[in-house]
Amino acid sequence: MNDKKNFDSGKSSHDSGEELILGRNPVIEALKADKLIDMIFVNPDAKGSITLINKLARDRDIPVKQVREAKLNAMAKGAAHQGVIAIGACAKYVEPEELLDIAAQKGEDPFIIICDEIEDPHNLGAIIRTAEAAGAHGVIIPKRRSASLNHTVFKTSAGAASWLPVARVSNLAAAVDMLKKNGVWIYGTDGAGESYSKVSLTGPMGLVIGSEGFGMSRLMKDKCDFLLSLPMAGEITSLNASVAAGIFMYEVVRQRELKRNME
């Protein structure tokens, strides 16, 4: 079968509504056309034009994940994939420095959400939705061990992913260091922290939301200037990551509005 001739037929849809691009030539043409691509899955045993796909992806800084043939077969649902499947992205990523520029253009203290290995796309979408509504200037996510701007995230965010800038970085700790060098204080969310309502959240800040199962990584925790916690009066000792993120974000909103009203 001629992949080039069947470029359009190389597109499919995943259960989540994600656009899949199946086959070598369709993926190559999508990369050359600068199409929004979130991630590429390849069989490491595949040869030939897979080398070109890896190079094009590397040039565009698109993550490539090596998976077994069975994984590709399950994604393709019986369609021919020739050892490679690309997943379309729902929006372009920005550089983390651009989030500071956005805050400066608005004349506001930076308010940036930092997602430390949030792997559930529904959680990431919900966080983006709340962040946009709360007036955050953007979200930073890592390239590895994280959900990304796929169509599940877009749908869960109720379209907020089209409005709120998201930066995806290779090194989350380095991005945090950049923020700190630009006068941004980093607040982590951790059960051992001080009660969230007793800490001033009115200045330039980055709010770190830890992963669903393990919270913040040790490195990220060490990078924080402050640790915040939520009071837990019941038997359950933690909340869903996106629910906790929403509570923290709207405490920032409450404190900032109170400060403005007092000025």
PDB file of C-alpha atoms in Angstrom:
ATOM      1  CA  MET A   1       0.000   0.000   0.000  1.00  0.00           C
ATOM      2  CA  ASN A   2       1.315   3.447  -0.907  1.00  0.00           C
ATOM      3  CA  ASP A   3       1.406   5.476   2.330  1.00  0.00           C
ATOM      4  CA  LYS A   4       1.894   8.773   0.497  1.00  0.00           C
ATOM      5  CA  LYS A   5      -1.219   8.289  -1.538  1.00  0.00           C
ATOM      6  CA  ASN A   6      -3.162   7.336   1.550  1.00  0.00           C
ATOM      7  CA  PHE A   7      -2.051  10.252   3.747  1.00  0.00           C
ATOM      8  CA  ASP A   8      -5.599  11.156   4.756  1.00  0.00           C
ATOM      9  CA  SER A   9      -6.463   7.529   5.434  1.00  0.00           C
ATOM     10  CA  GLY A  10      -3.507   7.417   7.819  1.00  0.00           C
ATOM     11  CA  LYS A  11      -5.620   9.287  10.349  1.00  0.00           C
ATOM     12  CA  SER A  12      -7.678   7.540  12.941  1.00  0.00           C
ATOM     13  CA  SER A  13      -9.286   8.220  16.289  1.00  0.00           C
ATOM     14  CA  HIS A  14      -8.533   6.826  19.711  1.00  0.00           C
ATOM     15  CA  ASP A  15     -11.200   6.076  22.342  1.00  0.00           C
ATOM     16  CA  SER A  16     -10.419   9.394  24.045  1.00  0.00           C
ATOM     17  CA  GLY A  17     -11.056  11.328  20.841  1.00  0.00           C
ATOM     18  CA  GLU A  18      -7.345  11.823  20.161  1.00  0.00           C
ATOM     19  CA  GLU A  19      -6.310  12.133  16.540  1.00  0.00           C
ATOM     20  CA  LEU A  20      -3.912   9.356  15.614  1.00  0.00           C
ATOM     21  CA  ILE A  21      -1.645   9.489  12.579  1.00  0.00           C
ATOM     22  CA  LEU A  22      -0.796   5.962  11.484  1.00  0.00           C
ATOM     23  CA  GLY A  23       2.038   4.840   9.233  1.00  0.00           C
ATOM     24  CA  ARG A  24       5.477   6.071   8.283  1.00  0.00           C
ATOM     25  CA  ASN A  25       4.755   8.406   5.393  1.00  0.00           C
ATOM     26  CA  PRO A  26       1.711  10.012   7.061  1.00  0.00           C
ATOM     27  CA  VAL A  27       3.788  10.713  10.178  1.00  0.00           C
ATOM     28  CA  ILE A  28       6.721  12.034   8.132  1.00  0.00           C
ATOM     29  CA  GLU A  29       4.440  14.346   6.141  1.00  0.00           C
ATOM     30  CA  ALA A  30       2.770  15.567   9.341  1.00  0.00           C
ATOM     31  CA  LEU A  31       6.188  16.383  10.816  1.00  0.00           C
ATOM     32  CA  LYS A  32       7.337  18.166   7.665  1.00  0.00           C
ATOM     33  CA  ALA A  33       4.070  20.136   7.549  1.00  0.00           C
ATOM     34  CA  ASP A  34       4.686  21.340  11.121  1.00  0.00           C
ATOM     35  CA  LYS A  35       1.437  19.749  12.276  1.00  0.00           C
ATOM     36  CA  LEU A  36       0.731  19.914  16.007  1.00  0.00           C
ATOM     37  CA  ILE A  37       1.980  16.594  17.370  1.00  0.00           C
ATOM     38  CA  ASP A  38       1.993  15.705  21.039  1.00  0.00           C
ATOM     39  CA  MET A  39       3.977  12.458  21.011  1.00  0.00           C
ATOM     40  CA  ILE A  40       5.157   9.716  18.677  1.00  0.00           C
ATOM     41  CA  PHE A  41       5.095   6.008  19.533  1.00  0.00           C
ATOM     42  CA  VAL A  42       7.518   3.739  17.651  1.00  0.00           C
ATOM     43  CA  ASN A  43       8.476   0.090  17.663  1.00  0.00           C
ATOM     44  CA  PRO A  44      12.245   0.120  18.404  1.00  0.00           C
ATOM     45  CA  ASP A  45      12.692  -2.921  16.160  1.00  0.00           C
ATOM     46  CA  ALA A  46      11.330  -1.051  13.121  1.00  0.00           C
ATOM     47  CA  LYS A  47      13.951  -0.008  10.574  1.00  0.00           C
ATOM     48  CA  GLY A  48      14.194   2.184   7.484  1.00  0.00           C
ATOM     49  CA  SER A  49      12.332   5.503   7.580  1.00  0.00           C
ATOM     50  CA  ILE A  50      11.873   5.242  11.362  1.00  0.00           C
ATOM     51  CA  THR A  51      15.344   6.806  11.560  1.00  0.00           C
ATOM     52  CA  LEU A  52      14.091   9.850   9.648  1.00  0.00           C
ATOM     53  CA  ILE A  53      11.017  10.081  11.889  1.00  0.00           C
ATOM     54  CA  ASN A  54      13.229  10.083  14.972  1.00  0.00           C
ATOM     55  CA  LYS A  55      15.375  12.847  13.494  1.00  0.00           C
ATOM     56  CA  LEU A  56      12.432  15.021  12.468  1.00  0.00           C
ATOM     57  CA  ALA A  57      10.851  14.575  15.892  1.00  0.00           C
ATOM     58  CA  ARG A  58      14.124  15.443  17.610  1.00  0.00           C
ATOM     59  CA  ASP A  59      14.466  18.582  15.473  1.00  0.00           C
ATOM     60  CA  ARG A  60      10.982  19.675  16.565  1.00  0.00           C
ATOM     61  CA  ASP A  61      11.549  18.604  20.167  1.00  0.00           C
ATOM     62  CA  ILE A  62       8.663  16.122  20.057  1.00  0.00           C
ATOM     63  CA  PRO A  63       8.952  13.206  22.502  1.00  0.00           C
ATOM     64  CA  VAL A  64       9.324   9.753  20.965  1.00  0.00           C
ATOM     65  CA  LYS A  65       8.313   6.773  23.096  1.00  0.00           C
ATOM     66  CA  GLN A  66       9.474   3.261  22.266  1.00  0.00           C
ATOM     67  CA  VAL A  67       6.727   0.692  22.744  1.00  0.00           C
ATOM     68  CA  ARG A  68       6.054  -2.916  21.852  1.00  0.00           C
ATOM     69  CA  GLU A  69       4.202  -3.909  18.720  1.00  0.00           C
ATOM     70  CA  ALA A  70       1.242  -5.048  20.840  1.00  0.00           C
ATOM     71  CA  LYS A  71       0.805  -1.497  22.165  1.00  0.00           C
ATOM     72  CA  LEU A  72       0.770  -0.056  18.649  1.00  0.00           C
ATOM     73  CA  ASN A  73      -1.710  -2.722  17.519  1.00  0.00           C
ATOM     74  CA  ALA A  74      -4.034  -1.850  20.386  1.00  0.00           C
ATOM     75  CA  MET A  75      -3.835   1.863  19.576  1.00  0.00           C
ATOM     76  CA  ALA A  76      -4.442   1.296  15.851  1.00  0.00           C
ATOM     77  CA  LYS A  77      -7.383  -1.089  16.454  1.00  0.00           C
ATOM     78  CA  GLY A  78      -6.498  -3.253  13.489  1.00  0.00           C
ATOM     79  CA  ALA A  79      -5.392  -0.504  11.091  1.00  0.00           C
ATOM     80  CA  ALA A  80      -1.936  -0.651   9.504  1.00  0.00           C
ATOM     81  CA  HIS A  81       0.612   1.411  11.409  1.00  0.00           C
ATOM     82  CA  GLN A  82       4.011   0.179  10.109  1.00  0.00           C
ATOM     83  CA  GLY A  83       5.579   0.513  13.533  1.00  0.00           C
ATOM     84  CA  VAL A  84       4.769   4.175  14.171  1.00  0.00           C
ATOM     85  CA  ILE A  85       1.820   6.198  15.470  1.00  0.00           C
ATOM     86  CA  ALA A  86       1.736   9.934  16.205  1.00  0.00           C
ATOM     87  CA  ILE A  87      -0.794  11.589  18.498  1.00  0.00           C
ATOM     88  CA  GLY A  88      -2.015  15.041  17.517  1.00  0.00           C
ATOM     89  CA  ALA A  89      -1.806  17.879  20.055  1.00  0.00           C
ATOM     90  CA  CYS A  90      -4.665  20.294  20.735  1.00  0.00           C
ATOM     91  CA  ALA A  91      -2.520  23.426  21.163  1.00  0.00           C
ATOM     92  CA  LYS A  92       1.037  24.664  20.809  1.00  0.00           C
ATOM     93  CA  TYR A  93       3.345  24.854  23.783  1.00  0.00           C
ATOM     94  CA  VAL A  94       5.111  28.040  24.818  1.00  0.00           C
ATOM     95  CA  GLU A  95       8.442  28.710  26.499  1.00  0.00           C
ATOM     96  CA  PRO A  96       8.280  29.158  30.302  1.00  0.00           C
ATOM     97  CA  GLU A  97       9.771  32.646  29.992  1.00  0.00           C
ATOM     98  CA  GLU A  98       6.724  33.668  27.981  1.00  0.00           C
ATOM     99  CA  LEU A  99       4.534  33.150  31.046  1.00  0.00           C
ATOM    100  CA  LEU A 100       6.491  35.866  32.847  1.00  0.00           C
ATOM    101  CA  ASP A 101       6.076  38.139  29.821  1.00  0.00           C
ATOM    102  CA  ILE A 102       2.308  37.614  29.895  1.00  0.00           C
ATOM    103  CA  ALA A 103       2.152  38.621  33.555  1.00  0.00           C
ATOM    104  CA  ALA A 104       4.308  41.683  32.878  1.00  0.00           C
ATOM    105  CA  GLN A 105       2.111  42.752  29.958  1.00  0.00           C
ATOM    106  CA  LYS A 106      -0.920  42.605  32.248  1.00  0.00           C
ATOM    107  CA  GLY A 107       0.873  44.509  34.994  1.00  0.00           C
ATOM    108  CA  GLU A 108       0.302  41.624  37.419  1.00  0.00           C
ATOM    109  CA  ASP A 109       2.484  39.554  39.713  1.00  0.00           C
ATOM    110  CA  PRO A 110       3.172  36.208  38.071  1.00  0.00           C
ATOM    111  CA  PHE A 111       0.803  33.401  39.054  1.00  0.00           C
ATOM    112  CA  ILE A 112       2.037  30.171  37.479  1.00  0.00           C
ATOM    113  CA  ILE A 113       0.907  26.598  38.067  1.00  0.00           C
ATOM    114  CA  ILE A 114       3.651  23.949  38.013  1.00  0.00           C
ATOM    115  CA  CYS A 115       2.451  20.368  37.550  1.00  0.00           C
ATOM    116  CA  ASP A 116       4.948  17.876  38.943  1.00  0.00           C
ATOM    117  CA  GLU A 117       4.245  14.621  37.082  1.00  0.00           C
ATOM    118  CA  ILE A 118       0.456  14.884  36.792  1.00  0.00           C
ATOM    119  CA  GLU A 119      -0.079  11.806  34.614  1.00  0.00           C
ATOM    120  CA  ASP A 120      -3.880  11.608  34.472  1.00  0.00           C
ATOM    121  CA  PRO A 121      -5.067  13.732  31.506  1.00  0.00           C
ATOM    122  CA  HIS A 122      -8.404  14.338  33.238  1.00  0.00           C
ATOM    123  CA  ASN A 123      -6.597  15.825  36.223  1.00  0.00           C
ATOM    124  CA  LEU A 124      -4.382  17.976  34.005  1.00  0.00           C
ATOM    125  CA  GLY A 125      -7.395  19.176  32.023  1.00  0.00           C
ATOM    126  CA  ALA A 126      -9.267  20.060  35.211  1.00  0.00           C
ATOM    127  CA  ILE A 127      -6.226  21.932  36.562  1.00  0.00           C
ATOM    128  CA  ILE A 128      -5.903  23.927  33.335  1.00  0.00           C
ATOM    129  CA  ARG A 129      -9.616  24.761  33.434  1.00  0.00           C
ATOM    130  CA  THR A 130      -9.428  26.038  37.018  1.00  0.00           C
ATOM    131  CA  ALA A 131      -6.151  27.868  36.399  1.00  0.00           C
ATOM    132  CA  GLU A 132      -7.646  29.756  33.457  1.00  0.00           C
ATOM    133  CA  ALA A 133     -10.736  30.684  35.470  1.00  0.00           C
ATOM    134  CA  ALA A 134      -8.606  31.782  38.434  1.00  0.00           C
ATOM    135  CA  GLY A 135      -6.520  34.140  36.315  1.00  0.00           C
ATOM    136  CA  ALA A 136      -3.256  32.207  36.334  1.00  0.00           C
ATOM    137  CA  HIS A 137      -0.785  33.261  33.664  1.00  0.00           C
ATOM    138  CA  GLY A 138       0.060  29.739  32.578  1.00  0.00           C
ATOM    139  CA  VAL A 139       0.950  26.162  33.432  1.00  0.00           C
ATOM    140  CA  ILE A 140       4.308  24.380  33.280  1.00  0.00           C
ATOM    141  CA  ILE A 141       4.492  20.612  32.763  1.00  0.00           C
ATOM    142  CA  PRO A 142       7.445  18.229  32.262  1.00  0.00           C
ATOM    143  CA  LYS A 143       7.929  16.318  29.027  1.00  0.00           C
ATOM    144  CA  ARG A 144       8.354  12.996  30.777  1.00  0.00           C
ATOM    145  CA  ARG A 145       6.016  11.236  33.198  1.00  0.00           C
ATOM    146  CA  SER A 146       3.238  13.732  32.608  1.00  0.00           C
ATOM    147  CA  ALA A 147      -0.006  14.079  30.723  1.00  0.00           C
ATOM    148  CA  SER A 148       0.234  16.587  27.905  1.00  0.00           C
ATOM    149  CA  LEU A 149      -1.955  18.675  25.625  1.00  0.00           C
ATOM    150  CA  ASN A 150      -3.795  15.819  24.004  1.00  0.00           C
ATOM    151  CA  HIS A 151      -7.468  15.858  23.148  1.00  0.00           C
ATOM    152  CA  THR A 152      -8.542  14.295  26.425  1.00  0.00           C
ATOM    153  CA  VAL A 153      -6.937  17.214  28.253  1.00  0.00           C
ATOM    154  CA  PHE A 154      -8.556  19.649  25.840  1.00  0.00           C
ATOM    155  CA  LYS A 155     -11.999  18.144  26.376  1.00  0.00           C
ATOM    156  CA  THR A 156     -11.655  17.987  30.166  1.00  0.00           C
ATOM    157  CA  SER A 157     -10.432  21.577  30.277  1.00  0.00           C
ATOM    158  CA  ALA A 158     -13.687  22.650  28.557  1.00  0.00           C
ATOM    159  CA  GLY A 159     -11.608  24.510  25.981  1.00  0.00           C
ATOM    160  CA  ALA A 160      -9.454  26.351  28.530  1.00  0.00           C
ATOM    161  CA  ALA A 161      -6.374  24.710  26.973  1.00  0.00           C
ATOM    162  CA  SER A 162      -6.985  26.969  23.960  1.00  0.00           C
ATOM    163  CA  TRP A 163      -6.720  30.084  26.138  1.00  0.00           C
ATOM    164  CA  LEU A 164      -4.223  29.343  28.884  1.00  0.00           C
ATOM    165  CA  PRO A 165      -0.577  29.039  27.781  1.00  0.00           C
ATOM    166  CA  VAL A 166       1.135  25.782  28.682  1.00  0.00           C
ATOM    167  CA  ALA A 167       4.922  25.346  28.697  1.00  0.00           C
ATOM    168  CA  ARG A 168       6.373  21.845  28.428  1.00  0.00           C
ATOM    169  CA  VAL A 169       9.975  21.563  29.603  1.00  0.00           C
ATOM    170  CA  SER A 170      12.671  18.898  29.598  1.00  0.00           C
ATOM    171  CA  ASN A 171      13.861  19.889  33.072  1.00  0.00           C
ATOM    172  CA  LEU A 172      11.187  21.044  35.504  1.00  0.00           C
ATOM    173  CA  ALA A 173      13.733  21.916  38.195  1.00  0.00           C
ATOM    174  CA  ALA A 174      15.587  24.198  35.776  1.00  0.00           C
ATOM    175  CA  ALA A 175      12.315  25.940  34.884  1.00  0.00           C
ATOM    176  CA  VAL A 176      11.667  26.525  38.596  1.00  0.00           C
ATOM    177  CA  ASP A 177      15.180  27.939  38.979  1.00  0.00           C
ATOM    178  CA  MET A 178      14.459  30.336  36.113  1.00  0.00           C
ATOM    179  CA  LEU A 179      11.292  31.516  37.838  1.00  0.00           C
ATOM    180  CA  LYS A 180      13.128  32.027  41.130  1.00  0.00           C
ATOM    181  CA  LYS A 181      15.834  34.080  39.396  1.00  0.00           C
ATOM    182  CA  ASN A 182      13.050  36.320  38.129  1.00  0.00           C
ATOM    183  CA  GLY A 183      11.666  36.987  41.590  1.00  0.00           C
ATOM    184  CA  VAL A 184       8.980  34.308  41.680  1.00  0.00           C
ATOM    185  CA  TRP A 185       8.458  32.521  45.009  1.00  0.00           C
ATOM    186  CA  ILE A 186       7.727  28.806  44.778  1.00  0.00           C
ATOM    187  CA  TYR A 187       4.944  27.320  46.909  1.00  0.00           C
ATOM    188  CA  GLY A 188       4.638  23.553  47.139  1.00  0.00           C
ATOM    189  CA  THR A 189       1.579  21.592  48.225  1.00  0.00           C
ATOM    190  CA  ASP A 190       2.398  19.048  50.899  1.00  0.00           C
ATOM    191  CA  GLY A 191       0.662  17.594  53.941  1.00  0.00           C
ATOM    192  CA  ALA A 192       3.586  18.650  56.131  1.00  0.00           C
ATOM    193  CA  GLY A 193       3.268  22.307  55.110  1.00  0.00           C
ATOM    194  CA  GLU A 194       1.694  25.254  56.859  1.00  0.00           C
ATOM    195  CA  SER A 195      -2.067  25.756  56.585  1.00  0.00           C
ATOM    196  CA  TYR A 196      -2.758  27.394  53.220  1.00  0.00           C
ATOM    197  CA  SER A 197      -4.892  30.183  54.701  1.00  0.00           C
ATOM    198  CA  LYS A 198      -2.106  31.325  57.036  1.00  0.00           C
ATOM    199  CA  VAL A 199       0.478  32.068  54.323  1.00  0.00           C
ATOM    200  CA  SER A 200       0.548  35.229  52.199  1.00  0.00           C
ATOM    201  CA  LEU A 201      -0.054  34.333  48.551  1.00  0.00           C
ATOM    202  CA  THR A 202      -0.322  37.835  47.124  1.00  0.00           C
ATOM    203  CA  GLY A 203       3.127  38.227  45.544  1.00  0.00           C
ATOM    204  CA  PRO A 204       4.744  36.664  42.459  1.00  0.00           C
ATOM    205  CA  MET A 205       4.302  32.925  42.841  1.00  0.00           C
ATOM    206  CA  GLY A 206       4.570  29.519  41.293  1.00  0.00           C
ATOM    207  CA  LEU A 207       2.268  26.871  42.765  1.00  0.00           C
ATOM    208  CA  VAL A 208       3.542  23.290  42.534  1.00  0.00           C
ATOM    209  CA  ILE A 209       0.913  20.532  42.319  1.00  0.00           C
ATOM    210  CA  GLY A 210       2.324  17.069  42.995  1.00  0.00           C
ATOM    211  CA  SER A 211       1.448  13.817  41.288  1.00  0.00           C
ATOM    212  CA  GLU A 212      -1.735  11.910  42.028  1.00  0.00           C
ATOM    213  CA  GLY A 213      -0.125   9.047  43.905  1.00  0.00           C
ATOM    214  CA  PHE A 214       3.104  10.379  45.361  1.00  0.00           C
ATOM    215  CA  GLY A 215       2.812  14.146  45.664  1.00  0.00           C
ATOM    216  CA  MET A 216       5.790  16.325  44.833  1.00  0.00           C
ATOM    217  CA  SER A 217       9.110  14.745  43.968  1.00  0.00           C
ATOM    218  CA  ARG A 218      11.918  15.163  46.501  1.00  0.00           C
ATOM    219  CA  LEU A 219      13.830  17.476  44.150  1.00  0.00           C
ATOM    220  CA  MET A 220      10.822  19.700  43.576  1.00  0.00           C
ATOM    221  CA  LYS A 221      10.034  19.789  47.285  1.00  0.00           C
ATOM    222  CA  ASP A 222      13.570  20.969  47.982  1.00  0.00           C
ATOM    223  CA  LYS A 223      13.132  23.759  45.412  1.00  0.00           C
ATOM    224  CA  CYS A 224      10.093  25.203  47.208  1.00  0.00           C
ATOM    225  CA  ASP A 225      10.330  28.366  49.302  1.00  0.00           C
ATOM    226  CA  PHE A 226       7.132  27.496  51.185  1.00  0.00           C
ATOM    227  CA  LEU A 227       5.010  24.388  51.721  1.00  0.00           C
ATOM    228  CA  LEU A 228       1.219  24.668  51.951  1.00  0.00           C
ATOM    229  CA  SER A 229      -1.263  22.158  53.301  1.00  0.00           C
ATOM    230  CA  LEU A 230      -5.014  21.743  53.472  1.00  0.00           C
ATOM    231  CA  PRO A 231      -6.806  20.916  56.750  1.00  0.00           C
ATOM    232  CA  MET A 232      -8.060  17.331  56.610  1.00  0.00           C
ATOM    233  CA  ALA A 233     -10.740  16.638  59.239  1.00  0.00           C
ATOM    234  CA  GLY A 234     -11.939  13.268  57.977  1.00  0.00           C
ATOM    235  CA  GLU A 235     -10.463   9.801  57.667  1.00  0.00           C
ATOM    236  CA  ILE A 236      -9.203  10.469  54.150  1.00  0.00           C
ATOM    237  CA  THR A 237      -5.761  12.089  54.248  1.00  0.00           C
ATOM    238  CA  SER A 238      -5.525  13.445  50.702  1.00  0.00           C
ATOM    239  CA  LEU A 239      -7.611  14.924  47.892  1.00  0.00           C
ATOM    240  CA  ASN A 240      -7.673  14.394  44.154  1.00  0.00           C
ATOM    241  CA  ALA A 241      -4.841  16.464  42.650  1.00  0.00           C
ATOM    242  CA  SER A 242      -7.117  18.703  40.586  1.00  0.00           C
ATOM    243  CA  VAL A 243      -9.514  19.278  43.505  1.00  0.00           C
ATOM    244  CA  ALA A 244      -6.652  20.261  45.820  1.00  0.00           C
ATOM    245  CA  ALA A 245      -5.186  22.472  43.094  1.00  0.00           C
ATOM    246  CA  GLY A 246      -8.500  24.291  42.742  1.00  0.00           C
ATOM    247  CA  ILE A 247      -8.697  25.025  46.460  1.00  0.00           C
ATOM    248  CA  PHE A 248      -5.158  26.404  46.536  1.00  0.00           C
ATOM    249  CA  MET A 249      -5.692  28.487  43.411  1.00  0.00           C
ATOM    250  CA  TYR A 250      -8.828  30.123  44.714  1.00  0.00           C
ATOM    251  CA  GLU A 251      -7.126  30.952  47.999  1.00  0.00           C
ATOM    252  CA  VAL A 252      -4.672  32.914  45.856  1.00  0.00           C
ATOM    253  CA  VAL A 253      -7.626  34.617  44.146  1.00  0.00           C
ATOM    254  CA  ARG A 254      -9.239  35.421  47.507  1.00  0.00           C
ATOM    255  CA  GLN A 255      -6.076  36.892  48.993  1.00  0.00           C
ATOM    256  CA  ARG A 256      -5.252  38.956  45.917  1.00  0.00           C
ATOM    257  CA  GLU A 257      -8.762  40.391  45.695  1.00  0.00           C
ATOM    258  CA  LEU A 258      -8.654  41.251  49.396  1.00  0.00           C
ATOM    259  CA  LYS A 259      -5.318  42.997  48.922  1.00  0.00           C
ATOM    260  CA  ARG A 260      -6.621  45.017  45.954  1.00  0.00           C
ATOM    261  CA  ASN A 261      -9.700  46.075  47.887  1.00  0.00           C
ATOM    262  CA  MET A 262      -7.535  47.308  50.729  1.00  0.00           C
ATOM    263  CA  GLU A 263      -5.229  49.392  48.530  1.00  0.00           C
TER     264      GLU A 263
END
